[in-house]
Short mmCIF file of C-alpha atoms in Angstrom, two decimals:
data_model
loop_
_atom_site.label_atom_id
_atom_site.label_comp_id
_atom_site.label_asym_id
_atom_site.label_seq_id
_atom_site.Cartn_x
_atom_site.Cartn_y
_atom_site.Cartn_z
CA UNK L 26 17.94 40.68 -69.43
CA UNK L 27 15.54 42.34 -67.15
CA UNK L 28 13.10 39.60 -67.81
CA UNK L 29 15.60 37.06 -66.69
CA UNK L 30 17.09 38.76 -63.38
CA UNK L 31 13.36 38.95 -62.71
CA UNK L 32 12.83 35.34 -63.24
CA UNK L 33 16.20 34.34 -61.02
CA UNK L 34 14.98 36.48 -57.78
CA UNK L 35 11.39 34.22 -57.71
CA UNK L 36 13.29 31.22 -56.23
CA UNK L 37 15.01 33.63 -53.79
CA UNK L 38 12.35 35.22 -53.13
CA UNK L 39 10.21 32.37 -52.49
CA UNK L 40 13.25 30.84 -50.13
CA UNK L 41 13.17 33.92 -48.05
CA UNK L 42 9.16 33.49 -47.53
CA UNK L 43 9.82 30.07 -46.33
CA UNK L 44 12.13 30.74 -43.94
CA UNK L 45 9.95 33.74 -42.94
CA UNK L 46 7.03 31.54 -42.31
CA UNK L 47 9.00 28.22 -40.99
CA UNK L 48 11.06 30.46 -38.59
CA UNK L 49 9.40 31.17 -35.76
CA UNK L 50 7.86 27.42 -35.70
CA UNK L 51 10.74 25.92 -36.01
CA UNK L 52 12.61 28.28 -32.78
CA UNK L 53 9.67 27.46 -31.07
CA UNK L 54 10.67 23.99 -31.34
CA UNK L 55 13.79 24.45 -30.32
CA UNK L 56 13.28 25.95 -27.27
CA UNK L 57 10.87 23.47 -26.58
CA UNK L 58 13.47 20.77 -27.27
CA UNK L 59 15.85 23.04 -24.86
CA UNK L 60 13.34 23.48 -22.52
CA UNK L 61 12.57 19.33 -22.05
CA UNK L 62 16.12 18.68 -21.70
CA UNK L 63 16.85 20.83 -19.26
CA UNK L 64 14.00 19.15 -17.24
CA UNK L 65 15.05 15.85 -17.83
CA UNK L 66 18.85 16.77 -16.47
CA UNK L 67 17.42 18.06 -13.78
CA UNK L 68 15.11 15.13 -12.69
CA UNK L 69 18.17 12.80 -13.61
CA UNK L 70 20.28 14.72 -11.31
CA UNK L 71 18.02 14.51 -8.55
CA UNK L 72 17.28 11.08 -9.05
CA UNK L 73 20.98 10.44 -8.84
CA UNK L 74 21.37 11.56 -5.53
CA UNK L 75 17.46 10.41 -4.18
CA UNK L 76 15.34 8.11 -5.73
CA UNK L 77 12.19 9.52 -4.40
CA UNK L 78 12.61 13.25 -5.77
CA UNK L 79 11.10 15.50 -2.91
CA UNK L 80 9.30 18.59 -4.45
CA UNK L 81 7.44 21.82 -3.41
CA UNK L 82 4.77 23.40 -5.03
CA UNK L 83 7.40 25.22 -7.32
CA UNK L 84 9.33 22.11 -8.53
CA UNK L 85 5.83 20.13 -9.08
CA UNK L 86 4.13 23.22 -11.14
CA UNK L 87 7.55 23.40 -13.45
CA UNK L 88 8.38 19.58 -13.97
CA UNK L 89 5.36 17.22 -13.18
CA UNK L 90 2.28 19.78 -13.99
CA UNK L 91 4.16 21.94 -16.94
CA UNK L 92 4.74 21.39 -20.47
CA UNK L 93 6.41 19.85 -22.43
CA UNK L 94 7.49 16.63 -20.65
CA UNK L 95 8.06 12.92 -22.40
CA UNK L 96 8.61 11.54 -19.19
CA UNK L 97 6.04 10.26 -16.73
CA UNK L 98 6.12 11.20 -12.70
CA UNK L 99 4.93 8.61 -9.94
CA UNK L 100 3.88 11.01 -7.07
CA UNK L 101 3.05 10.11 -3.92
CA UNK L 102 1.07 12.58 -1.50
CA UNK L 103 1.57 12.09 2.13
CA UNK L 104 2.38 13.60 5.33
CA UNK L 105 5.34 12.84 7.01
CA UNK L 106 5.48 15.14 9.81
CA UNK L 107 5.35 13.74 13.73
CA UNK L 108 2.48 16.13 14.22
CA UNK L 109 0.36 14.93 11.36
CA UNK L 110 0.30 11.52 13.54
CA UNK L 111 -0.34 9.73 10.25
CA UNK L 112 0.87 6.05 10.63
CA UNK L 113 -0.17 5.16 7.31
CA UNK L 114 1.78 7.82 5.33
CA UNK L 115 5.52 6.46 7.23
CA UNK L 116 4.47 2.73 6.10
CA UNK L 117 3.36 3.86 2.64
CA UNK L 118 6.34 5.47 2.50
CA UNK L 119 8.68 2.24 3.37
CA UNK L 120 6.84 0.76 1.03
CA UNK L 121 7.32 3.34 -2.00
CA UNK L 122 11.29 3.72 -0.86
CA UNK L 123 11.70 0.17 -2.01
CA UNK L 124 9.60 0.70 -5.37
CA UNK L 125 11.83 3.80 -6.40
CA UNK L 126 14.68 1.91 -5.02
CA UNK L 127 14.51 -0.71 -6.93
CA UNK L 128 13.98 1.09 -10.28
CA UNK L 129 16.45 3.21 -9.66
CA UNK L 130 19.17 0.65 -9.03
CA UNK L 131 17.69 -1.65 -12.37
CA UNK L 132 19.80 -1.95 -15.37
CA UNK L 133 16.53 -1.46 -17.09
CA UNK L 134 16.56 2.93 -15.33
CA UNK L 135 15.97 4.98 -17.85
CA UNK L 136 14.41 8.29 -17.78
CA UNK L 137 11.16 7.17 -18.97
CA UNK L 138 9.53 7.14 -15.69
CA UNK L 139 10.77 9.30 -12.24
CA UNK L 140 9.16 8.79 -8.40
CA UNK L 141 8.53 12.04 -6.54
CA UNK L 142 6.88 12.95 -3.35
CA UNK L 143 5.10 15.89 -1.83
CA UNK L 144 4.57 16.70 1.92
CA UNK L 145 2.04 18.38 2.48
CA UNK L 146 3.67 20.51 4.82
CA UNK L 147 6.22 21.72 2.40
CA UNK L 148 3.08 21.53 -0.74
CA UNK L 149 0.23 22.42 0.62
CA UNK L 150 -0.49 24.58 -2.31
CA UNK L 151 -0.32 21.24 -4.43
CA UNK L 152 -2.57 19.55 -2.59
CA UNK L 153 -5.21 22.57 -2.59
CA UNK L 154 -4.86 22.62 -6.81
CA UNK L 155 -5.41 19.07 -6.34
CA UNK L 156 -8.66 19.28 -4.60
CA UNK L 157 -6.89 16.36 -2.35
CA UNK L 158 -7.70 16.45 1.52
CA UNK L 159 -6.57 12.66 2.31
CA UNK L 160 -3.07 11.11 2.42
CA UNK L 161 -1.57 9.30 1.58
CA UNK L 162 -2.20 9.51 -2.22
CA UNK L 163 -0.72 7.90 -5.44
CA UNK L 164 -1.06 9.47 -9.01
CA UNK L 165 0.31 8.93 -11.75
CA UNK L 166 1.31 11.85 -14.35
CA UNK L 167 1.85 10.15 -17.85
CA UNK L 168 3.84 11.76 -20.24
CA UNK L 169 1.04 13.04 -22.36
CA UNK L 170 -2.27 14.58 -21.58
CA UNK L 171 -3.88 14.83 -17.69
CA UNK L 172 -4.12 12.04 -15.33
CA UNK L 173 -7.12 9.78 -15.96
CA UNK L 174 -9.02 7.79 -13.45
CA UNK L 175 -6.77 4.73 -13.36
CA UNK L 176 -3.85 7.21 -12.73
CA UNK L 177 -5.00 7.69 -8.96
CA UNK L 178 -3.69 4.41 -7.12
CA UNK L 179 -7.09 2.49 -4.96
CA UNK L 180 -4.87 2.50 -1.86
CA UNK L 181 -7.94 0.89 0.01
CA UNK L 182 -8.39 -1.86 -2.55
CA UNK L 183 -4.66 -2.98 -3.04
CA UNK L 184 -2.47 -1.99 -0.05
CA UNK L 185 0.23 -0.22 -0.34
CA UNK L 186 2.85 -3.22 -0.43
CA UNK L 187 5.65 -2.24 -3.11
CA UNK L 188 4.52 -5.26 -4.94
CA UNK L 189 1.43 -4.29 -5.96
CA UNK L 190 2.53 -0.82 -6.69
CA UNK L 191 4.64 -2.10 -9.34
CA UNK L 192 1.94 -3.83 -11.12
CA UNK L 193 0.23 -0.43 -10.95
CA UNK L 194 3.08 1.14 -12.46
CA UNK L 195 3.69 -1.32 -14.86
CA UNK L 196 -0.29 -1.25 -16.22
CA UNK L 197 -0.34 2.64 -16.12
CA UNK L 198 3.37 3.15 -17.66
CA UNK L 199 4.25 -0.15 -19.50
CA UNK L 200 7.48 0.18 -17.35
CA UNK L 201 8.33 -3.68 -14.99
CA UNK L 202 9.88 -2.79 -12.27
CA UNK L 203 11.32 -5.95 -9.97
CA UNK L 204 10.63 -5.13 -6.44
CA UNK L 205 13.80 -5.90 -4.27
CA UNK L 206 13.68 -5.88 -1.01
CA UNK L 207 16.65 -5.29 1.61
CA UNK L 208 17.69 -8.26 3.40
CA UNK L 209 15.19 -9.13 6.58
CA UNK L 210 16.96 -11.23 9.00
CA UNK L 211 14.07 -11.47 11.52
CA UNK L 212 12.38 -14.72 10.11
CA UNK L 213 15.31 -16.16 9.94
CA UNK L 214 16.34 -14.89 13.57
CA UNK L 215 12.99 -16.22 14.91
CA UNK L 216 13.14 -19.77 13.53
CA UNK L 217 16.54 -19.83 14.95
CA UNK L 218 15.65 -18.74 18.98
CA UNK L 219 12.79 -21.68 17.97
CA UNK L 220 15.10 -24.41 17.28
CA UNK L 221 17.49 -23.31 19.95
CA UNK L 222 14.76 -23.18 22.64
CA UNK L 223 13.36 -26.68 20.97
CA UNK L 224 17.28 -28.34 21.77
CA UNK L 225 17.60 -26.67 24.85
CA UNK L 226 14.53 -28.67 26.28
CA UNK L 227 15.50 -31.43 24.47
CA UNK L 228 18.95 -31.84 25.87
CA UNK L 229 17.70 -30.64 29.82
CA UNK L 230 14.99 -33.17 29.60
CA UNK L 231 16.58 -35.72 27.61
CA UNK L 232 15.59 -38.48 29.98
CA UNK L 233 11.72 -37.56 29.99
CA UNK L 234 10.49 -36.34 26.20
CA UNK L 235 6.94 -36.92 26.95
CA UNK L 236 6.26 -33.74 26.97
CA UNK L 237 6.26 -33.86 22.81
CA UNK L 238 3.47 -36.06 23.24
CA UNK L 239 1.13 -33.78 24.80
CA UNK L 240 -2.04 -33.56 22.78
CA UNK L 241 -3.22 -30.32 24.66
CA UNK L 242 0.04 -28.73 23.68
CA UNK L 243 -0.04 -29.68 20.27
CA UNK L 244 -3.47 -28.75 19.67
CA UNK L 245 -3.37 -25.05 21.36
CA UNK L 246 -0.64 -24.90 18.56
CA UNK L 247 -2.15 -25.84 15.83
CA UNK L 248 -5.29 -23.58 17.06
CA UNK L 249 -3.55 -20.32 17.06
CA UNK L 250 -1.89 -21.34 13.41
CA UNK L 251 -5.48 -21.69 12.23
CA UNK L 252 -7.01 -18.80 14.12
CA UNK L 253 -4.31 -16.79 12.48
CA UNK L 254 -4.56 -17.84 8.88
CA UNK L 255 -8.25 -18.12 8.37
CA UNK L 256 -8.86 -14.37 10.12
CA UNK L 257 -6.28 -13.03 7.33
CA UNK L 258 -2.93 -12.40 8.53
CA UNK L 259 -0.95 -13.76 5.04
CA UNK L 260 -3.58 -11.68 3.14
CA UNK L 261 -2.33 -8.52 5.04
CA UNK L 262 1.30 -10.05 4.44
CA UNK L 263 1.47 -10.01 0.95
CA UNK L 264 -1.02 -6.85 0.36
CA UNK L 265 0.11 -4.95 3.27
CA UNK L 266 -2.91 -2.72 3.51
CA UNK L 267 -3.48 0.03 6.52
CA UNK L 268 -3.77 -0.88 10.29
CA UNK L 269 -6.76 1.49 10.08
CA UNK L 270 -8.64 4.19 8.42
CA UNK L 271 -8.82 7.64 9.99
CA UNK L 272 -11.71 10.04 8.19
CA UNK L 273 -9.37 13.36 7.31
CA UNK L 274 -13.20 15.27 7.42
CA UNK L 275 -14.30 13.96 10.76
CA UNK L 276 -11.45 12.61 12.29
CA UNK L 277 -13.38 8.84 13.01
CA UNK L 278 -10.67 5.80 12.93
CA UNK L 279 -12.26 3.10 10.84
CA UNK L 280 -11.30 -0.53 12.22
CA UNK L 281 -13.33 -2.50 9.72
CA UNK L 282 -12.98 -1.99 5.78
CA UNK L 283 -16.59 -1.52 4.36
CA UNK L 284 -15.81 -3.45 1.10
CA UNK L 285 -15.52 -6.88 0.75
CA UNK L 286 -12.82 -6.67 -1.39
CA UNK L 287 -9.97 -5.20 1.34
CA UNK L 288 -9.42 -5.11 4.60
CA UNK L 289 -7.36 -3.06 7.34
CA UNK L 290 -4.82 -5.22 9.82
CA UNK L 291 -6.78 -3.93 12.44
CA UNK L 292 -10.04 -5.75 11.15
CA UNK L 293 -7.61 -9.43 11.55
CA UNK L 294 -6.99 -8.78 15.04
CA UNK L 295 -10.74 -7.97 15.78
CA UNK L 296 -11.59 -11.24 13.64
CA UNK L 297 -8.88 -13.35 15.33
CA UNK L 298 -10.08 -12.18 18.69
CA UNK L 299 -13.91 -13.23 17.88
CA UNK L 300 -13.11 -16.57 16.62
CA UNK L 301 -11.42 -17.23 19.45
CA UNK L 302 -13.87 -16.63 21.76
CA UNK L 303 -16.11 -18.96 19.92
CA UNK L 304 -14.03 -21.21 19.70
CA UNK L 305 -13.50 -20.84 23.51
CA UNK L 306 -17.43 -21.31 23.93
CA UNK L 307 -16.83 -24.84 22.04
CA UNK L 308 -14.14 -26.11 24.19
CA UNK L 309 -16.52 -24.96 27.05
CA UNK L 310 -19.05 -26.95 25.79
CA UNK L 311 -17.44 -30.00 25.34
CA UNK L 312 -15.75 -29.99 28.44
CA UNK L 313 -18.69 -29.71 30.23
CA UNK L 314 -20.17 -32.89 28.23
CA UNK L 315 -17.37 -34.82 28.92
CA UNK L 316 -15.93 -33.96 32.03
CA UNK L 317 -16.11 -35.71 35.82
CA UNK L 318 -16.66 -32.55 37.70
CA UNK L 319 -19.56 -31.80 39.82
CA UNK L 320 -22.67 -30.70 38.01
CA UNK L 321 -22.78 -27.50 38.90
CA UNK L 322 -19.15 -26.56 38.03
CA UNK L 323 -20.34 -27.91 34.60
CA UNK L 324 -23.75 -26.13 34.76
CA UNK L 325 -21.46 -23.15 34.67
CA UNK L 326 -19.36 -24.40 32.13
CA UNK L 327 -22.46 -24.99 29.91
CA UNK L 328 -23.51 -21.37 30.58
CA UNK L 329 -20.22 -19.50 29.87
CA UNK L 330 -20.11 -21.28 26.62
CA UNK L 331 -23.07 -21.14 25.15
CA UNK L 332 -22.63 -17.25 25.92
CA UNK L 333 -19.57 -16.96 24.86
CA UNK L 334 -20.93 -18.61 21.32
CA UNK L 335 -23.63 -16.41 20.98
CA UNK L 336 -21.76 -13.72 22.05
CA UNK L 337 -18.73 -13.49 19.44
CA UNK L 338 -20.74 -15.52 16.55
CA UNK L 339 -23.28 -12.47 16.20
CA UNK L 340 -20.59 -9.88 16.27
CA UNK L 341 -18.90 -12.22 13.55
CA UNK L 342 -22.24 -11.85 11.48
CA UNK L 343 -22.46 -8.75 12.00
CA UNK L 344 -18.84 -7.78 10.87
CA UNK L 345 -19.92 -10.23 7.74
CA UNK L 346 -23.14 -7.78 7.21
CA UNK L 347 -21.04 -4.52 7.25
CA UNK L 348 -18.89 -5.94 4.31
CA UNK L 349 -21.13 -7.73 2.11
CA UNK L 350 -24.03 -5.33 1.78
CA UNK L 351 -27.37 -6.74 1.31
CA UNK L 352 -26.49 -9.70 3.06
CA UNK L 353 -30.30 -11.20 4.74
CA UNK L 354 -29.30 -12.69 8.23
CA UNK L 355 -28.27 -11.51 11.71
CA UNK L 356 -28.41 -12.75 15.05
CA UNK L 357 -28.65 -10.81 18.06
CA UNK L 358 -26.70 -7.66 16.35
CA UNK L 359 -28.08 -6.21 13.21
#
């Protein structure tokens, strides 16, 4: 009988060890569990009410840097502030209101994925554990382990157009996100005050339309559409990259990007401007071919454009040379 009482308490016994050893794991778990939905609820909340969740220091330590967390965080660092005079941080920020807009107002949301943003004015701690001095900045926190390389978003490269942040997103998260824009009546707008002005001469000079026929006014027209395309204005329109680039170290505004793979809007208008003054030059030159003034209004003529060539065609080389390193040839300017 003893024997058998003996041999009943084993399984009891060994019950009791389980639990003993499984216990604590298995709270830890729990709290765990607890812990992450809390976190989630939180960030849903948030999102709810903003879709670009604004955080300190505090909030980015306990939900973006803090485990555990199933969820990745899109964070953008800028600097917002009037005194920070950064021009690039309020258009990257346009740019990533639309992204997180979007998202958030998808029937696809979910709480996979969340888009935060730290000032550095109200985070400067964050940026300091970051080792980050420029703005702005956008990394990528994935749900498991640290951020890797292709986490931290090549601003300079891609622009900062909400398009190509959602491809971004998208490789780094697996999450498509349809950019929509709000409604921009300006295009529209212009092409109307266009055909209006268009009629309006039409109908006030109804009697005399040769005016449509004026080769000089057609061609200055077609000139600045060309001048305008081939020194990169729809690349900046669909990229949407920086006017310029101001060194956060030595404070030096950078006009011209040094890769040949981007460029800043400023660098168009520089371009633009050069190829039209040689393209001035060449109107100067023919003119002064083909024209029935005296010869020494077309000596002058000659002059001017020939220096005006020269002139703008090296600083277009050398613009060329500052982007494609190694590149052999200069003229005038090295």
């Amino acid at each position: 009988m003893g024997r058998g009482a003996a041999m009943a308490a084993v399984p009891v016994l060994a019950l009791l060890l389980l639990l003993a050893w499984s216990g604590p794991g298995a709270a830890g778990q729990k709290r765990k569990e607890m812990v992450l939905s809390e976190k989630v609820n939180q960030l849903m909340e948030w999102a709810s009410k903003r879709s670009v969740i604004r955080m300190n220091g505090d909030k980015f330590r306990r939900l973006v840097k803090a485990p555990p967390r199933n969820y990745s965080v899109i964070v953008m660092f800028t600097a917002l502030q009037p005194h920070r005079q950064c021009v690039v941080c309020k258009q990257a920020d346009e740019e990533y209101q639309i992204l997180a807009n979007s998202w958030r107002y998808s029937s696809a949301f979910t709480n996979k994925i969340f888009f935060a943003m730290v000032d550095f004015d109200e985070g400067s701690d964050v940026f300091q554990m970051l080792n980050m001095n420029s703005a702005p900045t956008f990394i990528n926190f994935p749900a498991k382990g640290k951020p890797k390389r292709g986490d931290t978003y090549e601003l300079q490269v891609r622009g900062f157009a909400a398009e190509q942040l959602a491809r971004w997103v998208a490789d780094r998260t697996d999450v498509n996100i349809r950019v929509i824009r709000p409604p921009n009546y300006a295009g529209p707008l212009m092409l109307g005050l266009l055909l209006a002005v268009i009629g309006g001469l039409v109908y006030l000079r109804g009697s005399n339309l040769d005016f449509l026929y004026n080769k000089t006014g057609w061609a200055f027209a077609a000139l600045c559409f060309v001048l305008a395309m081939t020194s990169g204005q729809m690349w900046n329109h669909i990229r949407g990259p920086p006017y310029a680039h101001k060194n956060p170290h030595t404070g030096q505004v950078n006009y011209i990007h040094g890769s040949s793979q981007a460029q800043f809007v400023a660098e168009t208008h520089i371009v633009l401007l050069f190829n039209g003054g040689v393209t001035l030059g060449m109107v100067l030159l023919h003119e002064a071919a083909t024209s029935h003034m005296d010869v020494g209004k077309r000596k002058i003529m000659c002059i001017a454009g020939i220096g005006l060539v020269v002139l703008f065609f090296s600083w277009l080389l050398s613009v060329f040379r500052s982007k494609y390193h190694g590149y052999p040839y200069s003229f005038l300017m090295s």
